[in-house]
């Protein structure tokens, strides 16, 4: 994306301010639902910074993965748990705060050092400049990194199947029933009845 230098500076300042403000809201707000929504704002603001850096693929991945998957998963987890519990005083809490501050300060110093030692100026006609990052990433996926790409897809498929099996663990009895065709596996178990269907079944049994 080719923008005027002034527009880039203003856009970066706005996005950086949004990142800092929403990140502080995530940490400081006591309502975890508000923190989860503000976390989505952090991810979206960071994707805007990626767009300013001409990293369009990374920006799209940021929105799809972090906002569309991770943030939505966090919101679903909060809403499904829905556990209200008062905070209890932790003994020697200052030790945890000091350790957290020490770790955060170390990460901040490390990142600041990387920012200052990294040569950010790049010539527009440099030979390493990439016009379309999506095309280049696709070429590398299907040439240099084909094996890791396929292994990652198999790993994700295994994780998806495992998640389905774990989600159906309540339906799997200790001893699987058998039929004339053989043993019924967990993959052929009937679906759980809905609440309305269960009531109708109970009513029909009681009427009999």
PDB file of C-alpha atoms in Angstrom:
ATOM      1  CA  UNK A   1       0.000   0.000   0.000  1.00  0.00           C
ATOM      2  CA  UNK A   2       1.450   3.332  -1.061  1.00  0.00           C
ATOM      3  CA  UNK A   3       0.362   6.154   1.219  1.00  0.00           C
ATOM      4  CA  UNK A   4       1.761   9.600   1.787  1.00  0.00           C
ATOM      5  CA  UNK A   5       4.264   9.803   4.604  1.00  0.00           C
ATOM      6  CA  UNK A   6       2.029  12.096   6.643  1.00  0.00           C
ATOM      7  CA  UNK A   7      -0.931   9.728   6.316  1.00  0.00           C
ATOM      8  CA  UNK A   8       1.249   6.817   7.390  1.00  0.00           C
ATOM      9  CA  UNK A   9       2.494   8.696  10.450  1.00  0.00           C
ATOM     10  CA  UNK A  10      -1.007   9.742  11.499  1.00  0.00           C
ATOM     11  CA  UNK A  11      -2.405   6.245  10.874  1.00  0.00           C
ATOM     12  CA  UNK A  12       0.416   4.662  12.856  1.00  0.00           C
ATOM     13  CA  UNK A  13      -0.104   7.084  15.750  1.00  0.00           C
ATOM     14  CA  UNK A  14      -3.848   6.328  15.849  1.00  0.00           C
ATOM     15  CA  UNK A  15      -3.328   2.565  15.655  1.00  0.00           C
ATOM     16  CA  UNK A  16      -0.543   2.618  18.247  1.00  0.00           C
ATOM     17  CA  UNK A  17      -2.739   4.655  20.598  1.00  0.00           C
ATOM     18  CA  UNK A  18      -5.584   2.167  20.101  1.00  0.00           C
ATOM     19  CA  UNK A  19      -3.254  -0.740  20.834  1.00  0.00           C
ATOM     20  CA  UNK A  20      -2.003   0.845  24.057  1.00  0.00           C
ATOM     21  CA  UNK A  21      -5.461   1.962  25.229  1.00  0.00           C
ATOM     22  CA  UNK A  22      -7.168  -1.368  24.552  1.00  0.00           C
ATOM     23  CA  UNK A  23      -4.263  -3.326  26.032  1.00  0.00           C
ATOM     24  CA  UNK A  24      -4.463  -1.262  29.232  1.00  0.00           C
ATOM     25  CA  UNK A  25      -8.215  -1.915  29.290  1.00  0.00           C
ATOM     26  CA  UNK A  26      -7.610  -5.656  28.989  1.00  0.00           C
ATOM     27  CA  UNK A  27      -5.302  -5.613  31.993  1.00  0.00           C
ATOM     28  CA  UNK A  28      -7.007  -3.063  34.215  1.00  0.00           C
ATOM     29  CA  UNK A  29     -10.741  -3.785  33.802  1.00  0.00           C
ATOM     30  CA  UNK A  30     -12.208  -6.152  36.365  1.00  0.00           C
ATOM     31  CA  UNK A  31     -14.991  -7.391  34.056  1.00  0.00           C
ATOM     32  CA  UNK A  32     -13.489 -10.244  32.077  1.00  0.00           C
ATOM     33  CA  UNK A  33     -16.088  -9.935  29.291  1.00  0.00           C
ATOM     34  CA  UNK A  34     -15.060  -6.333  28.628  1.00  0.00           C
ATOM     35  CA  UNK A  35     -11.423  -7.428  28.699  1.00  0.00           C
ATOM     36  CA  UNK A  36     -12.133 -10.108  26.093  1.00  0.00           C
ATOM     37  CA  UNK A  37     -13.820  -7.582  23.783  1.00  0.00           C
ATOM     38  CA  UNK A  38     -10.947  -5.124  24.233  1.00  0.00           C
ATOM     39  CA  UNK A  39      -8.545  -7.945  23.405  1.00  0.00           C
ATOM     40  CA  UNK A  40     -10.280  -8.161  20.042  1.00  0.00           C
ATOM     41  CA  UNK A  41      -9.622  -4.423  19.655  1.00  0.00           C
ATOM     42  CA  UNK A  42      -5.925  -5.049  20.322  1.00  0.00           C
ATOM     43  CA  UNK A  43      -5.800  -7.716  17.621  1.00  0.00           C
ATOM     44  CA  UNK A  44      -7.617  -5.521  15.098  1.00  0.00           C
ATOM     45  CA  UNK A  45      -5.343  -2.549  15.790  1.00  0.00           C
ATOM     46  CA  UNK A  46      -2.268  -4.715  15.322  1.00  0.00           C
ATOM     47  CA  UNK A  47      -3.653  -5.975  12.014  1.00  0.00           C
ATOM     48  CA  UNK A  48      -3.963  -2.346  10.917  1.00  0.00           C
ATOM     49  CA  UNK A  49      -0.278  -1.837  11.706  1.00  0.00           C
ATOM     50  CA  UNK A  50       0.533  -4.898   9.604  1.00  0.00           C
ATOM     51  CA  UNK A  51      -1.365  -3.334   6.703  1.00  0.00           C
ATOM     52  CA  UNK A  52       0.737  -0.189   7.046  1.00  0.00           C
ATOM     53  CA  UNK A  53       3.807  -2.425   6.778  1.00  0.00           C
ATOM     54  CA  UNK A  54       2.468  -3.937   3.506  1.00  0.00           C
ATOM     55  CA  UNK A  55       2.140  -7.311   5.256  1.00  0.00           C
ATOM     56  CA  UNK A  56      -1.367  -7.953   3.963  1.00  0.00           C
ATOM     57  CA  UNK A  57      -1.258 -11.725   4.474  1.00  0.00           C
ATOM     58  CA  UNK A  58      -0.153 -11.378   8.101  1.00  0.00           C
ATOM     59  CA  UNK A  59      -2.910  -8.804   8.659  1.00  0.00           C
ATOM     60  CA  UNK A  60      -5.540 -11.139   7.222  1.00  0.00           C
ATOM     61  CA  UNK A  61      -4.188 -14.045   9.286  1.00  0.00           C
ATOM     62  CA  UNK A  62      -4.241 -11.825  12.367  1.00  0.00           C
ATOM     63  CA  UNK A  63      -7.935 -11.071  11.877  1.00  0.00           C
ATOM     64  CA  UNK A  64      -8.952 -14.612  10.915  1.00  0.00           C
ATOM     65  CA  UNK A  65      -6.974 -16.495  13.563  1.00  0.00           C
ATOM     66  CA  UNK A  66      -6.743 -14.178  16.546  1.00  0.00           C
ATOM     67  CA  UNK A  67     -10.018 -12.264  16.213  1.00  0.00           C
ATOM     68  CA  UNK A  68     -12.125 -14.905  14.481  1.00  0.00           C
ATOM     69  CA  UNK A  69     -10.839 -17.929  16.375  1.00  0.00           C
ATOM     70  CA  UNK A  70      -8.900 -17.145  19.541  1.00  0.00           C
ATOM     71  CA  UNK A  71     -10.958 -14.179  20.714  1.00  0.00           C
ATOM     72  CA  UNK A  72     -14.273 -15.854  19.903  1.00  0.00           C
ATOM     73  CA  UNK A  73     -13.093 -18.995  21.711  1.00  0.00           C
ATOM     74  CA  UNK A  74     -12.254 -16.927  24.791  1.00  0.00           C
ATOM     75  CA  UNK A  75     -15.714 -15.306  24.735  1.00  0.00           C
ATOM     76  CA  UNK A  76     -17.408 -18.701  24.361  1.00  0.00           C
ATOM     77  CA  UNK A  77     -15.358 -20.096  27.245  1.00  0.00           C
ATOM     78  CA  UNK A  78     -16.329 -17.162  29.471  1.00  0.00           C
ATOM     79  CA  UNK A  79     -20.010 -17.434  28.597  1.00  0.00           C
ATOM     80  CA  UNK A  80     -20.156 -21.214  28.945  1.00  0.00           C
ATOM     81  CA  UNK A  81     -18.367 -21.276  32.297  1.00  0.00           C
ATOM     82  CA  UNK A  82     -20.315 -18.280  33.701  1.00  0.00           C
ATOM     83  CA  UNK A  83     -18.764 -18.777  37.117  1.00  0.00           C
ATOM     84  CA  UNK A  84     -19.189 -15.892  39.509  1.00  0.00           C
ATOM     85  CA  UNK A  85     -16.741 -15.959  42.361  1.00  0.00           C
ATOM     86  CA  UNK A  86     -15.408 -13.212  44.544  1.00  0.00           C
ATOM     87  CA  UNK A  87     -11.711 -12.550  44.525  1.00  0.00           C
ATOM     88  CA  UNK A  88      -9.901 -13.821  47.596  1.00  0.00           C
ATOM     89  CA  UNK A  89      -6.833 -12.197  49.038  1.00  0.00           C
ATOM     90  CA  UNK A  90      -3.680 -14.045  48.067  1.00  0.00           C
ATOM     91  CA  UNK A  91      -0.962 -14.137  50.731  1.00  0.00           C
ATOM     92  CA  UNK A  92       2.270 -12.425  49.720  1.00  0.00           C
ATOM     93  CA  UNK A  93       0.682 -11.026  46.623  1.00  0.00           C
ATOM     94  CA  UNK A  94       3.418  -8.439  46.241  1.00  0.00           C
ATOM     95  CA  UNK A  95       5.881 -11.182  45.332  1.00  0.00           C
ATOM     96  CA  UNK A  96       3.765 -12.154  42.336  1.00  0.00           C
ATOM     97  CA  UNK A  97       3.354  -8.527  41.331  1.00  0.00           C
ATOM     98  CA  UNK A  98       7.095  -7.939  41.594  1.00  0.00           C
ATOM     99  CA  UNK A  99       7.843 -11.057  39.535  1.00  0.00           C
ATOM    100  CA  UNK A 100       5.311 -10.005  36.899  1.00  0.00           C
ATOM    101  CA  UNK A 101       6.745  -6.496  36.751  1.00  0.00           C
ATOM    102  CA  UNK A 102      10.260  -7.915  36.424  1.00  0.00           C
ATOM    103  CA  UNK A 103       9.283 -10.195  33.526  1.00  0.00           C
ATOM    104  CA  UNK A 104       7.319  -7.453  31.747  1.00  0.00           C
ATOM    105  CA  UNK A 105      10.182  -4.997  32.212  1.00  0.00           C
ATOM    106  CA  UNK A 106      12.659  -7.494  30.778  1.00  0.00           C
ATOM    107  CA  UNK A 107      10.468  -8.118  27.733  1.00  0.00           C
ATOM    108  CA  UNK A 108      10.038  -4.356  27.242  1.00  0.00           C
ATOM    109  CA  UNK A 109      13.809  -3.768  27.387  1.00  0.00           C
ATOM    110  CA  UNK A 110      14.409  -6.650  24.964  1.00  0.00           C
ATOM    111  CA  UNK A 111      11.863  -5.352  22.460  1.00  0.00           C
ATOM    112  CA  UNK A 112      13.142  -1.774  22.772  1.00  0.00           C
ATOM    113  CA  UNK A 113      16.680  -2.992  22.105  1.00  0.00           C
ATOM    114  CA  UNK A 114      15.520  -4.889  19.018  1.00  0.00           C
ATOM    115  CA  UNK A 115      13.725  -1.785  17.737  1.00  0.00           C
ATOM    116  CA  UNK A 116      16.821   0.385  18.050  1.00  0.00           C
ATOM    117  CA  UNK A 117      19.285  -2.089  16.525  1.00  0.00           C
ATOM    118  CA  UNK A 118      17.071  -3.108  13.579  1.00  0.00           C
ATOM    119  CA  UNK A 119      17.771  -1.228  10.316  1.00  0.00           C
ATOM    120  CA  UNK A 120      14.248  -0.138   9.352  1.00  0.00           C
ATOM    121  CA  UNK A 121      15.057   1.934   6.245  1.00  0.00           C
ATOM    122  CA  UNK A 122      14.608  -0.119   3.058  1.00  0.00           C
ATOM    123  CA  UNK A 123      15.099   1.178  -0.456  1.00  0.00           C
ATOM    124  CA  UNK A 124      11.962   0.964  -2.587  1.00  0.00           C
ATOM    125  CA  UNK A 125      13.928  -0.489  -5.524  1.00  0.00           C
ATOM    126  CA  UNK A 126      15.890  -3.002  -3.436  1.00  0.00           C
ATOM    127  CA  UNK A 127      16.194  -6.475  -5.032  1.00  0.00           C
ATOM    128  CA  UNK A 128      14.637  -8.165  -1.985  1.00  0.00           C
ATOM    129  CA  UNK A 129      11.424  -6.133  -2.122  1.00  0.00           C
ATOM    130  CA  UNK A 130       8.282  -8.281  -2.472  1.00  0.00           C
ATOM    131  CA  UNK A 131       5.341  -6.876  -4.369  1.00  0.00           C
ATOM    132  CA  UNK A 132       2.714  -9.450  -3.349  1.00  0.00           C
ATOM    133  CA  UNK A 133       3.367 -11.286  -0.103  1.00  0.00           C
ATOM    134  CA  UNK A 134       0.468 -13.720  -0.590  1.00  0.00           C
ATOM    135  CA  UNK A 135       1.892 -15.036  -3.869  1.00  0.00           C
ATOM    136  CA  UNK A 136       5.380 -15.381  -2.411  1.00  0.00           C
ATOM    137  CA  UNK A 137       4.127 -17.181   0.706  1.00  0.00           C
ATOM    138  CA  UNK A 138       2.084 -19.539  -1.477  1.00  0.00           C
ATOM    139  CA  UNK A 139       5.136 -20.326  -3.593  1.00  0.00           C
ATOM    140  CA  UNK A 140       7.222 -21.107  -0.499  1.00  0.00           C
ATOM    141  CA  UNK A 141       4.433 -23.214   1.021  1.00  0.00           C
ATOM    142  CA  UNK A 142       4.250 -25.481  -2.012  1.00  0.00           C
ATOM    143  CA  UNK A 143       7.980 -25.640  -2.738  1.00  0.00           C
ATOM    144  CA  UNK A 144      10.469 -25.037   0.092  1.00  0.00           C
ATOM    145  CA  UNK A 145       8.149 -25.713   3.036  1.00  0.00           C
ATOM    146  CA  UNK A 146       5.827 -28.335   1.533  1.00  0.00           C
ATOM    147  CA  UNK A 147       6.604 -31.024   4.145  1.00  0.00           C
ATOM    148  CA  UNK A 148       6.094 -28.755   7.230  1.00  0.00           C
ATOM    149  CA  UNK A 149       2.926 -27.394   5.605  1.00  0.00           C
ATOM    150  CA  UNK A 150       1.486 -30.885   5.098  1.00  0.00           C
ATOM    151  CA  UNK A 151       2.562 -32.005   8.600  1.00  0.00           C
ATOM    152  CA  UNK A 152       0.841 -28.967  10.105  1.00  0.00           C
ATOM    153  CA  UNK A 153      -2.357 -29.773   8.187  1.00  0.00           C
ATOM    154  CA  UNK A 154      -2.274 -33.391   9.441  1.00  0.00           C
ATOM    155  CA  UNK A 155      -1.672 -32.158  12.997  1.00  0.00           C
ATOM    156  CA  UNK A 156      -4.649 -29.786  12.774  1.00  0.00           C
ATOM    157  CA  UNK A 157      -6.820 -32.589  11.400  1.00  0.00           C
ATOM    158  CA  UNK A 158      -5.817 -34.860  14.297  1.00  0.00           C
ATOM    159  CA  UNK A 159      -6.588 -32.075  16.782  1.00  0.00           C
ATOM    160  CA  UNK A 160     -10.013 -31.552  15.207  1.00  0.00           C
ATOM    161  CA  UNK A 161     -10.854 -35.274  15.373  1.00  0.00           C
ATOM    162  CA  UNK A 162      -9.625 -35.424  18.981  1.00  0.00           C
ATOM    163  CA  UNK A 163     -11.771 -32.437  19.909  1.00  0.00           C
ATOM    164  CA  UNK A 164     -14.836 -34.124  18.377  1.00  0.00           C
ATOM    165  CA  UNK A 165     -14.135 -37.341  20.303  1.00  0.00           C
ATOM    166  CA  UNK A 166     -13.670 -35.424  23.570  1.00  0.00           C
ATOM    167  CA  UNK A 167     -16.865 -33.472  22.966  1.00  0.00           C
ATOM    168  CA  UNK A 168     -18.771 -36.755  22.584  1.00  0.00           C
ATOM    169  CA  UNK A 169     -17.227 -38.424  25.636  1.00  0.00           C
ATOM    170  CA  UNK A 170     -20.458 -37.993  27.616  1.00  0.00           C
ATOM    171  CA  UNK A 171     -22.321 -40.092  25.061  1.00  0.00           C
ATOM    172  CA  UNK A 172     -19.866 -42.998  25.139  1.00  0.00           C
ATOM    173  CA  UNK A 173     -20.990 -45.694  27.621  1.00  0.00           C
ATOM    174  CA  UNK A 174     -18.567 -47.861  29.558  1.00  0.00           C
ATOM    175  CA  UNK A 175     -19.584 -50.958  27.602  1.00  0.00           C
ATOM    176  CA  UNK A 176     -20.480 -50.492  23.988  1.00  0.00           C
ATOM    177  CA  UNK A 177     -23.703 -52.197  22.901  1.00  0.00           C
ATOM    178  CA  UNK A 178     -23.578 -54.938  20.281  1.00  0.00           C
ATOM    179  CA  UNK A 179     -25.873 -55.642  17.391  1.00  0.00           C
ATOM    180  CA  UNK A 180     -26.169 -58.387  14.831  1.00  0.00           C
ATOM    181  CA  UNK A 181     -23.647 -56.571  12.654  1.00  0.00           C
ATOM    182  CA  UNK A 182     -21.114 -56.354  15.492  1.00  0.00           C
ATOM    183  CA  UNK A 183     -19.998 -53.927  18.170  1.00  0.00           C
ATOM    184  CA  UNK A 184     -21.217 -50.358  17.856  1.00  0.00           C
ATOM    185  CA  UNK A 185     -18.276 -47.992  17.954  1.00  0.00           C
ATOM    186  CA  UNK A 186     -18.280 -44.565  19.512  1.00  0.00           C
ATOM    187  CA  UNK A 187     -18.455 -43.012  16.062  1.00  0.00           C
ATOM    188  CA  UNK A 188     -21.846 -44.645  15.397  1.00  0.00           C
ATOM    189  CA  UNK A 189     -23.529 -43.788  18.686  1.00  0.00           C
ATOM    190  CA  UNK A 190     -26.822 -41.921  18.384  1.00  0.00           C
ATOM    191  CA  UNK A 191     -26.918 -38.208  19.028  1.00  0.00           C
ATOM    192  CA  UNK A 192     -28.156 -36.879  22.363  1.00  0.00           C
ATOM    193  CA  UNK A 193     -31.836 -36.093  22.428  1.00  0.00           C
ATOM    194  CA  UNK A 194     -32.848 -32.478  22.705  1.00  0.00           C
ATOM    195  CA  UNK A 195     -34.687 -31.307  25.787  1.00  0.00           C
ATOM    196  CA  UNK A 196     -38.011 -31.270  23.919  1.00  0.00           C
ATOM    197  CA  UNK A 197     -37.440 -34.755  22.510  1.00  0.00           C
ATOM    198  CA  UNK A 198     -36.486 -36.059  25.968  1.00  0.00           C
ATOM    199  CA  UNK A 199     -39.709 -34.622  27.451  1.00  0.00           C
ATOM    200  CA  UNK A 200     -41.800 -36.142  24.680  1.00  0.00           C
ATOM    201  CA  UNK A 201     -40.102 -39.523  25.180  1.00  0.00           C
ATOM    202  CA  UNK A 202     -40.682 -39.353  28.945  1.00  0.00           C
ATOM    203  CA  UNK A 203     -44.316 -38.382  28.429  1.00  0.00           C
ATOM    204  CA  UNK A 204     -44.883 -41.240  25.976  1.00  0.00           C
ATOM    205  CA  UNK A 205     -43.320 -43.749  28.388  1.00  0.00           C
ATOM    206  CA  UNK A 206     -45.434 -42.505  31.295  1.00  0.00           C
ATOM    207  CA  UNK A 207     -48.611 -42.681  29.182  1.00  0.00           C
ATOM    208  CA  UNK A 208     -47.833 -46.301  28.275  1.00  0.00           C
TER     209      UNK A 208
END
